[in-house]
CSV table of C-alpha atoms and ligand atoms in Angstrom, one decimal:
chain,number,residue,atom,x,y,z
A,1,MET,CA,-128.4,125.0,-91.3
A,2,ASP,CA,-128.3,123.2,-94.6
A,3,GLU,CA,-127.1,126.1,-96.9
A,4,GLU,CA,-124.7,127.9,-94.6
A,5,HIS,CA,-122.8,125.0,-92.9
A,6,ALA,CA,-120.4,122.4,-94.1
A,7,PHE,CA,-121.6,118.8,-94.6
A,8,GLU,CA,-120.0,117.6,-91.4
A,9,THR,CA,-122.0,120.2,-89.4
A,10,THR,CA,-125.2,119.5,-91.2
A,11,ALA,CA,-124.8,115.8,-90.6
A,12,ILE,CA,-124.9,116.4,-86.9
A,13,HIS,CA,-127.4,119.3,-86.7
A,14,GLY,CA,-129.4,119.3,-89.9
A,15,GLY,CA,-133.1,119.2,-89.2
A,16,GLN,CA,-132.5,118.9,-85.4
A,17,GLU,CA,-133.0,121.3,-82.6
A,18,PRO,CA,-133.0,120.4,-78.9
A,19,ASP,CA,-136.5,119.3,-77.9
A,20,PRO,CA,-138.5,122.4,-77.1
A,21,ALA,CA,-140.5,120.7,-74.3
A,22,THR,CA,-137.5,119.2,-72.4
A,23,GLY,CA,-134.3,120.4,-73.9
A,24,ALA,CA,-133.3,116.8,-74.8
A,25,VAL,CA,-130.3,117.1,-77.1
A,26,MET,CA,-131.1,114.0,-79.0
A,27,PRO,CA,-134.5,113.7,-80.8
A,28,PRO,CA,-137.0,111.9,-78.7
A,29,ILE,CA,-138.5,108.6,-80.0
A,30,TYR,CA,-142.2,109.5,-80.2
A,31,ALA,CA,-143.6,106.0,-79.8
A,32,SER,CA,-147.2,107.1,-80.1
A,33,SER,CA,-149.5,105.8,-82.9
A,34,THR,CA,-152.0,108.6,-82.4
A,35,PHE,CA,-152.1,112.3,-81.2
A,36,GLU,CA,-154.6,114.2,-79.2
A,37,GLN,CA,-156.9,116.8,-80.9
A,38,ASP,CA,-158.1,119.8,-79.0
A,39,ALA,CA,-161.4,119.7,-80.9
A,40,PRO,CA,-162.3,117.5,-83.9
A,41,GLY,CA,-159.8,118.4,-86.7
A,42,ASP,CA,-157.9,120.8,-84.4
A,43,ASP,CA,-154.6,118.9,-83.9
A,44,ARG,CA,-151.1,120.1,-83.1
A,45,GLY,CA,-149.7,119.0,-86.5
A,46,TYR,CA,-150.0,115.3,-85.9
A,47,GLU,CA,-153.1,113.0,-86.1
A,48,TYR,CA,-152.0,109.5,-86.7
A,49,ALA,CA,-148.4,108.2,-86.9
A,50,ARG,CA,-148.6,106.6,-90.4
A,51,THR,CA,-149.4,110.1,-91.7
A,52,GLY,CA,-146.9,111.9,-89.6
A,53,ASN,CA,-144.6,111.3,-86.6
A,54,PRO,CA,-142.2,113.9,-85.1
A,55,THR,CA,-139.2,111.5,-85.0
A,56,ARG,CA,-139.7,110.6,-88.6
A,57,GLU,CA,-140.0,114.3,-89.6
A,58,THR,CA,-136.7,115.0,-87.9
A,59,LEU,CA,-135.1,112.2,-89.9
A,60,GLU,CA,-136.7,113.4,-93.1
A,61,ALA,CA,-135.4,116.9,-92.5
A,62,ASN,CA,-131.9,115.6,-91.7
A,63,LEU,CA,-131.8,113.5,-94.8
A,64,ALA,CA,-133.1,116.4,-97.0
A,65,ALA,CA,-130.4,118.7,-95.6
A,66,LEU,CA,-127.7,116.1,-96.4
A,67,GLU,CA,-128.8,115.8,-100.0
A,68,GLY,CA,-129.4,119.5,-100.3
A,69,ALA,CA,-133.0,118.8,-101.0
A,70,ALA,CA,-136.1,120.8,-100.0
A,71,TYR,CA,-138.1,117.8,-99.1
A,72,GLY,CA,-137.6,114.3,-97.7
A,73,ARG,CA,-139.7,111.2,-97.0
A,74,ALA,CA,-138.6,108.2,-95.1
A,75,PHE,CA,-139.9,104.6,-95.6
A,76,SER,CA,-139.7,101.2,-94.0
A,77,SER,CA,-137.0,100.1,-96.4
A,78,GLY,CA,-135.2,101.1,-99.6
A,79,MET,CA,-137.6,98.9,-101.5
A,80,GLY,CA,-140.5,100.7,-99.8
A,81,ALA,CA,-139.1,103.9,-101.1
A,82,ILE,CA,-138.6,102.6,-104.7
A,83,ASN,CA,-142.1,101.0,-104.7
A,84,THR,CA,-143.5,104.4,-103.8
A,85,VAL,CA,-141.8,105.8,-107.0
A,86,MET,CA,-143.4,103.0,-109.0
A,87,ASN,CA,-146.8,103.9,-107.5
A,88,LEU,CA,-146.7,107.1,-109.5
A,89,LEU,CA,-146.7,105.3,-112.8
A,90,GLU,CA,-149.7,103.9,-114.7
A,91,ALA,CA,-150.3,100.8,-116.9
A,92,GLY,CA,-148.7,101.4,-120.3
A,93,ASP,CA,-145.9,103.6,-119.0
A,94,HIS,CA,-142.3,102.7,-119.9
A,95,VAL,CA,-139.2,102.9,-117.8
A,96,VAL,CA,-135.6,103.0,-118.9
A,97,ALA,CA,-133.3,101.7,-116.2
A,98,GLU,CA,-129.6,100.9,-115.7
A,99,ARG,CA,-128.9,97.2,-116.4
A,100,ASP,CA,-126.5,96.7,-113.5
A,101,LEU,CA,-129.1,97.4,-110.8
A,102,TYR,CA,-129.6,96.3,-107.2
A,103,GLY,CA,-131.1,92.8,-107.5
A,104,GLY,CA,-134.2,93.7,-105.4
A,105,THR,CA,-134.9,96.7,-107.7
A,106,HIS,CA,-134.6,94.5,-110.8
A,107,ARG,CA,-137.0,92.0,-109.1
A,108,LEU,CA,-139.5,94.7,-108.2
A,109,PHE,CA,-139.5,96.0,-111.8
A,110,THR,CA,-139.7,92.7,-113.6
A,111,GLN,CA,-141.6,90.4,-111.2
A,112,VAL,CA,-144.1,92.9,-109.8
A,113,TYR,CA,-144.6,95.8,-112.1
A,114,GLU,CA,-144.3,94.1,-115.5
A,115,GLY,CA,-147.4,92.3,-114.2
A,116,TYR,CA,-149.1,95.7,-113.9
A,117,ASP,CA,-148.4,96.4,-117.5
A,118,LEU,CA,-145.4,98.7,-117.0
A,119,GLU,CA,-142.6,98.1,-119.5
A,120,PHE,CA,-138.9,98.2,-118.7
A,121,THR,CA,-135.9,98.5,-120.9
A,122,PHE,CA,-132.6,97.8,-119.2
A,123,VAL,CA,-129.5,99.4,-120.8
A,124,ASP,CA,-125.9,100.1,-120.0
A,125,MET,CA,-126.3,103.7,-119.0
A,126,THR,CA,-122.6,104.5,-119.6
A,127,ASP,CA,-123.6,104.2,-123.2
A,128,LEU,CA,-125.6,107.5,-123.9
A,129,ASP,CA,-126.7,106.4,-127.4
A,130,ALA,CA,-128.2,103.2,-125.9
A,131,VAL,CA,-130.1,105.3,-123.4
A,132,ARG,CA,-131.4,107.6,-126.1
A,133,SER,CA,-132.5,104.8,-128.3
A,134,ALA,CA,-134.3,103.1,-125.5
A,135,VAL,CA,-136.5,106.1,-124.8
A,136,ARG,CA,-140.0,106.0,-126.3
A,137,PRO,CA,-143.0,108.3,-126.3
A,138,GLU,CA,-144.4,106.3,-123.3
A,139,THR,CA,-141.2,106.7,-121.3
A,140,GLU,CA,-142.1,108.3,-118.0
A,141,LEU,CA,-139.1,107.4,-115.8
A,142,LEU,CA,-135.3,107.1,-116.1
A,143,TRP,CA,-133.8,105.2,-113.2
A,144,LEU,CA,-130.2,104.6,-112.4
A,145,GLU,CA,-127.7,103.8,-109.7
A,146,THR,CA,-124.1,105.0,-109.8
A,147,PRO,CA,-121.7,103.6,-108.9
A,148,THR,CA,-123.6,100.5,-110.0
A,149,ASN,CA,-124.1,97.3,-108.1
A,150,PRO,CA,-122.0,95.2,-108.2
A,151,LEU,CA,-119.8,96.2,-111.1
A,152,LEU,CA,-119.2,99.8,-109.9
A,153,LYS,CA,-119.7,101.3,-113.3
A,154,VAL,CA,-120.0,105.0,-113.2
A,155,VAL,CA,-122.9,106.6,-115.0
A,156,HIS,CA,-122.7,110.3,-116.0
A,157,ILE,CA,-125.6,111.8,-114.0
A,158,GLU,CA,-125.6,115.1,-115.8
A,159,ALA,CA,-125.6,113.6,-119.3
A,160,ILE,CA,-128.6,111.3,-118.4
A,161,ALA,CA,-130.4,114.4,-117.0
A,162,GLU,CA,-130.4,115.9,-120.6
A,163,VAL,CA,-131.9,112.7,-122.0
A,164,ALA,CA,-134.6,112.7,-119.3
A,165,ALA,CA,-135.4,116.4,-120.0
A,166,GLU,CA,-135.7,115.7,-123.8
A,167,ALA,CA,-138.0,112.8,-123.0
A,168,ASP,CA,-140.0,114.8,-120.5
A,169,ALA,CA,-139.5,111.9,-118.1
A,170,LEU,CA,-139.0,111.8,-114.4
A,171,TYR,CA,-135.4,111.2,-113.5
A,172,GLY,CA,-134.4,109.3,-110.3
A,173,VAL,CA,-131.0,108.3,-109.0
A,174,ASP,CA,-130.4,105.7,-106.3
A,175,ASN,CA,-127.6,107.3,-104.3
A,176,THR,CA,-127.2,104.4,-101.8
A,177,PHE,CA,-123.6,103.5,-102.8
A,178,ALA,CA,-122.2,107.0,-103.0
A,179,THR,CA,-124.2,108.7,-100.2
A,180,PRO,CA,-124.6,112.5,-100.3
A,181,TYR,CA,-121.2,112.9,-98.7
A,182,LEU,CA,-119.6,111.8,-102.0
A,183,GLN,CA,-122.3,112.6,-104.6
A,184,ARG,CA,-125.3,115.0,-104.9
A,185,PRO,CA,-127.5,113.9,-107.8
A,186,LEU,CA,-130.0,116.7,-107.3
A,187,ASP,CA,-127.2,119.2,-108.2
A,188,LEU,CA,-126.5,117.2,-111.3
A,189,GLY,CA,-130.1,117.3,-112.7
A,190,ALA,CA,-131.9,114.4,-111.0
A,191,ASP,CA,-135.6,115.0,-110.1
A,192,PHE,CA,-135.3,112.9,-107.0
A,193,VAL,CA,-132.8,110.8,-105.1
A,194,CYS,CA,-133.6,107.5,-103.4
A,195,HIS,CA,-131.7,105.8,-100.6
A,196,SER,CA,-131.6,102.5,-98.8
A,197,LEU,CA,-130.9,103.9,-95.3
A,198,THR,CA,-130.0,100.3,-94.3
A,199,LYS,CA,-126.6,100.9,-95.9
A,200,TYR,CA,-124.2,103.8,-95.3
A,201,LEU,CA,-126.6,106.3,-93.8
A,202,GLY,CA,-127.6,103.9,-91.0
A,203,GLY,CA,-124.1,102.7,-91.2
A,204,HIS,CA,-124.1,100.0,-88.4
A,205,SER,CA,-126.1,97.2,-90.0
A,206,ASP,CA,-128.8,97.5,-87.3
A,207,VAL,CA,-131.7,99.1,-89.1
A,208,VAL,CA,-133.7,98.9,-92.3
A,209,GLY,CA,-135.1,102.0,-94.0
A,210,GLY,CA,-135.4,104.0,-97.2
A,211,ALA,CA,-135.9,107.6,-98.3
A,212,LEU,CA,-136.9,109.8,-101.2
A,213,LEU,CA,-135.5,113.3,-101.5
A,214,THR,CA,-136.5,116.0,-103.9
A,215,ASP,CA,-136.6,119.8,-104.6
A,216,ASP,CA,-140.0,119.5,-106.4
A,217,ALA,CA,-142.9,120.3,-104.1
A,218,GLU,CA,-145.5,118.5,-106.3
A,219,LEU,CA,-143.4,115.4,-106.5
A,220,ASP,CA,-142.9,115.4,-102.8
A,221,GLU,CA,-146.6,115.8,-102.3
A,222,ALA,CA,-147.2,112.7,-104.5
A,223,PHE,CA,-144.5,110.7,-102.5
A,224,GLY,CA,-146.2,111.8,-99.3
A,225,PHE,CA,-149.6,110.8,-100.5
A,226,HIS,CA,-148.4,107.3,-101.3
A,227,GLN,CA,-146.3,107.1,-98.1
A,228,ASN,CA,-149.6,107.5,-96.2
A,229,ALA,CA,-151.9,105.7,-98.6
A,230,VAL,CA,-149.7,102.6,-99.0
A,231,GLY,CA,-148.2,102.6,-95.5
A,232,ALA,CA,-144.5,101.6,-96.0
A,233,THR,CA,-143.6,103.9,-93.2
A,234,ILE,CA,-140.5,103.7,-91.0
A,235,ASP,CA,-141.0,103.4,-87.3
A,236,PRO,CA,-139.7,106.0,-84.8
A,237,PHE,CA,-137.1,103.8,-83.2
A,238,ALA,CA,-135.6,103.0,-86.7
A,239,CYS,CA,-135.6,106.7,-87.4
A,240,PHE,CA,-133.6,107.3,-84.2
A,241,LEU,CA,-131.0,104.7,-85.2
A,242,VAL,CA,-130.6,106.3,-88.7
A,243,LEU,CA,-130.3,109.8,-87.1
A,244,ARG,CA,-127.5,108.4,-84.9
A,245,GLY,CA,-125.8,107.0,-88.0
A,246,THR,CA,-125.9,110.1,-90.1
A,247,LYS,CA,-124.0,112.1,-87.5
A,248,THR,CA,-120.8,110.1,-88.2
A,249,LEU,CA,-121.4,109.7,-92.0
A,250,PRO,CA,-118.5,111.9,-93.0
A,251,LEU,CA,-116.1,110.2,-90.6
A,252,ARG,CA,-117.1,106.8,-91.7
A,253,MET,CA,-117.1,107.6,-95.5
A,254,GLU,CA,-113.5,109.0,-95.2
A,255,ARG,CA,-112.3,105.7,-93.8
A,256,HIS,CA,-114.4,103.5,-96.1
A,257,CYS,CA,-112.9,105.4,-99.1
A,258,SER,CA,-109.3,105.2,-97.9
A,259,ASN,CA,-109.5,101.5,-96.9
A,260,ALA,CA,-111.2,100.6,-100.2
A,261,MET,CA,-108.5,102.4,-102.2
A,262,VAL,CA,-105.7,100.5,-100.5
A,263,LEU,CA,-107.5,97.2,-100.8
A,264,ALA,CA,-108.3,97.8,-104.5
A,265,GLU,CA,-104.6,98.4,-105.2
A,266,TRP,CA,-103.6,95.3,-103.3
A,267,LEU,CA,-106.1,93.2,-105.2
A,268,ASP,CA,-105.0,94.7,-108.5
A,269,ASP,CA,-101.4,93.4,-107.8
A,270,ASP,CA,-102.5,89.9,-106.9
A,271,PRO,CA,-102.2,87.3,-109.8
A,272,LEU,CA,-105.3,85.4,-108.5
A,273,VAL,CA,-107.4,88.4,-109.3
A,274,ASP,CA,-108.4,88.8,-112.9
A,275,GLU,CA,-110.1,92.1,-112.6
A,276,VAL,CA,-110.7,94.8,-110.0
A,277,TYR,CA,-113.7,97.0,-110.2
A,278,TYR,CA,-113.1,100.2,-108.2
A,279,PRO,CA,-113.7,103.7,-109.6
A,280,GLY,CA,-110.7,105.0,-107.7
A,281,LEU,CA,-108.3,103.0,-109.9
A,282,PRO,CA,-107.0,105.1,-112.7
A,283,ASP,CA,-107.6,102.4,-115.3
A,284,HIS,CA,-111.3,101.9,-114.3
A,285,SER,CA,-113.7,102.7,-117.1
A,286,GLY,CA,-115.5,105.3,-115.0
A,287,HIS,CA,-112.6,106.9,-113.2
A,288,GLU,CA,-112.8,110.2,-115.0
A,289,VAL,CA,-116.5,110.7,-114.6
A,290,ALA,CA,-116.3,109.6,-111.0
A,291,THR,CA,-113.5,112.1,-110.4
A,292,ARG,CA,-115.8,114.8,-111.8
A,293,GLN,CA,-119.1,113.9,-110.1
A,294,MET,CA,-117.9,112.4,-106.8
A,295,SER,CA,-115.7,113.8,-104.1
A,296,GLY,CA,-114.4,110.2,-103.2
A,297,TYR,CA,-114.7,106.8,-104.8
A,298,GLY,CA,-116.7,105.0,-102.1
A,299,GLY,CA,-116.3,101.9,-100.0
A,300,MET,CA,-117.4,99.2,-102.4
A,301,VAL,CA,-114.9,97.1,-104.3
A,302,SER,CA,-115.7,94.2,-106.6
A,303,PHE,CA,-113.2,91.7,-108.1
A,304,GLU,CA,-113.2,88.7,-110.3
A,305,LEU,CA,-111.2,85.7,-109.1
A,306,ASP,CA,-109.5,83.5,-111.6
A,307,CYS,CA,-111.1,80.3,-110.3
A,308,ALA,CA,-114.3,78.2,-110.4
A,309,LEU,CA,-117.5,79.3,-108.7
A,310,GLU,CA,-117.0,76.7,-106.0
A,311,THR,CA,-113.4,77.8,-105.2
A,312,ALA,CA,-114.7,81.4,-105.0
A,313,SER,CA,-117.4,80.2,-102.6
A,314,GLU,CA,-114.8,78.5,-100.4
A,315,ILE,CA,-112.6,81.7,-100.4
A,316,VAL,CA,-115.4,83.9,-99.2
A,317,SER,CA,-116.4,81.3,-96.6
A,318,SER,CA,-112.9,81.1,-95.0
A,319,LEU,CA,-112.6,84.8,-94.0
A,320,SER,CA,-112.6,85.8,-90.3
A,321,VAL,CA,-112.5,89.6,-90.4
A,322,PHE,CA,-114.8,90.0,-93.4
A,323,THR,CA,-118.2,88.6,-92.7
A,324,LEU,CA,-119.9,86.6,-95.4
A,325,ALA,CA,-123.2,88.4,-95.7
A,326,GLU,CA,-125.4,90.3,-98.1
A,327,SER,CA,-125.9,94.1,-97.6
A,328,LEU,CA,-123.2,96.8,-97.3
A,329,GLY,CA,-122.4,100.1,-95.9
A,330,GLY,CA,-121.9,99.1,-92.2
A,331,VAL,CA,-118.8,99.8,-90.2
A,332,GLU,CA,-117.9,96.1,-90.4
A,333,SER,CA,-116.5,94.6,-93.7
A,334,LEU,CA,-118.9,92.3,-95.5
A,335,ILE,CA,-118.2,90.1,-98.5
A,336,GLU,CA,-120.5,88.3,-100.8
A,337,GLN,CA,-120.7,86.4,-104.1
A,338,PRO,CA,-123.4,88.1,-106.3
A,339,ALA,CA,-124.1,85.0,-108.5
A,340,THR,CA,-125.2,82.9,-105.5
A,341,MET,CA,-126.4,85.7,-103.1
A,342,THR,CA,-127.5,89.2,-103.9
A,343,HIS,CA,-128.1,88.7,-107.6
A,344,ALA,CA,-129.4,85.1,-107.5
A,345,ALA,CA,-132.8,86.5,-108.4
A,346,VAL,CA,-131.4,87.7,-111.7
A,347,PRO,CA,-131.7,84.8,-114.3
A,348,ALA,CA,-128.2,83.2,-115.0
A,349,GLU,CA,-128.2,84.2,-118.6
A,350,GLU,CA,-129.1,87.8,-118.0
A,351,ARG,CA,-126.6,87.9,-115.1
A,352,ARG,CA,-123.8,86.8,-117.3
A,353,ALA,CA,-124.9,89.0,-120.2
A,354,SER,CA,-124.6,92.0,-117.8
A,355,GLY,CA,-121.0,91.0,-117.0
A,356,LEU,CA,-121.6,89.3,-113.6
A,357,ALA,CA,-119.1,86.4,-113.8
A,358,ASP,CA,-119.5,83.4,-111.4
A,359,GLY,CA,-116.1,84.2,-109.8
A,360,LEU,CA,-117.2,87.8,-109.0
A,361,ILE,CA,-116.9,88.9,-105.4
A,362,ARG,CA,-118.3,92.1,-103.9
A,363,ALA,CA,-116.7,93.6,-100.8
A,364,SER,CA,-118.2,96.3,-98.6
A,365,VAL,CA,-115.0,97.6,-97.1
A,366,GLY,CA,-115.5,98.6,-93.5
A,367,VAL,CA,-113.6,100.9,-91.2
A,368,GLU,CA,-111.4,98.2,-89.5
A,369,HIS,CA,-107.7,98.6,-89.8
A,370,ILE,CA,-106.7,98.0,-93.4
A,371,ASP,CA,-103.8,95.7,-92.5
A,372,ASP,CA,-106.2,93.2,-90.9
A,373,LEU,CA,-108.5,93.3,-93.9
A,374,ILE,CA,-105.6,92.5,-96.3
A,375,ALA,CA,-104.2,89.8,-94.1
A,376,ASP,CA,-107.6,88.2,-94.0
A,377,LEU,CA,-108.0,88.0,-97.7
A,378,ASP,CA,-104.4,87.0,-98.2
A,379,GLN,CA,-104.8,83.9,-96.0
A,380,ALA,CA,-108.0,83.0,-97.8
A,381,PHE,CA,-106.4,83.4,-101.2
A,382,ASP,CA,-103.7,80.9,-100.2
A,383,GLN,CA,-106.0,77.9,-100.7
A,384,ALA,CA,-106.4,78.8,-104.4
A,385,ARG,CA,-102.8,79.9,-105.1
B,1,PLP,C1,-130.1,97.7,-100.4
B,1,PLP,C2,-130.3,98.5,-101.6
B,1,PLP,C3,-131.6,98.8,-101.9
B,1,PLP,C4,-132.8,98.3,-101.2
B,1,PLP,O1,-132.9,98.8,-99.9
B,1,PLP,P1,-133.5,97.9,-98.6
B,1,PLP,O2,-133.3,98.9,-97.5
B,1,PLP,O3,-132.7,96.7,-98.5
B,1,PLP,O4,-134.9,97.7,-99.0
B,1,PLP,C5,-131.8,99.6,-103.1
B,1,PLP,N1,-130.8,100.1,-103.8
B,1,PLP,C6,-129.5,99.8,-103.5
B,1,PLP,C7,-128.4,100.3,-104.3
B,1,PLP,C8,-129.2,99.0,-102.4
B,1,PLP,O5,-128.0,98.7,-102.1
């Protein structure tokens, strides 16, 4: 299925066959914590649901097919997946990570794993020399997101792969923002891809989940060991919801991308807006690399308002089509203020140093009609004009 069919077909059928027992077209939700053995140790592939569950395996196969990966593991959240990666490291190991990271990832690295004697260097990964000079003999992992959150910087995945290979370090890409529909990091040299399924893959803001995908059997084995040993596993009902979401991923991404492009252009023309961050705009710093490594520019648009933090807060509070909420990637448009919401855990000084202004707004552009989205922002901007 994966190799021979187009993405749209794989999204619907990848990893899924009608249930052999009943012919059910949709994967059954196997809500069983344990499985019968014919004799001690003689099971039918399943023993206990933390170790393995048929609904979860269907999801894992579907996600692997979408990323073009040989193996997939699903977790209870994106953070559960990322934590599993960190479980592979040991005290004294060093990690080089993108500076403009998802706030929760930054928190996990600095507030949990620095306490376990792991060391982290955060750099702007669009600066290859900075990445090279951050690497040390103890560097075991290079970690990035692209486009980044929330500044939508575009990191050259293939270029960083070379640095990771030179350093003999594991190389992971969080592909949550782009999704495999727009970007396939494994084809560009990443050792593994991580996802928050909570975002575009689930797509309907009704489920929390995470995943790790790789072509490396040994790495998958290690992920699987920790999935079972630590237990951050996703439940079968959540798996079912994500499987329902991935079927329409290509359709949704097309609309997310086209709406985001129109909105970014509209914002770019508005005098109240100081700066628009969207890789689809020709003057965006990452436009060229994005054009090469992505097949579309995604649904996330950030922009900086020329006003005080309080005014920016009022603007995002007075929208009616956009919902003021953290998270992203659902069919509905969400808007948020990183300084007071998603990135509040990042110390103010560090936040400003990485370019996150107080007036910065991040929009997850949904699949509503673009005219309604623009009219909504237009009326909210009126109070600051
Ligand atoms: C949301 C998110 C995560 C964390 O995923 P959860 O499902 O919320 O645990 C990690 N990386 C990125 C880029 C995200 O947007």
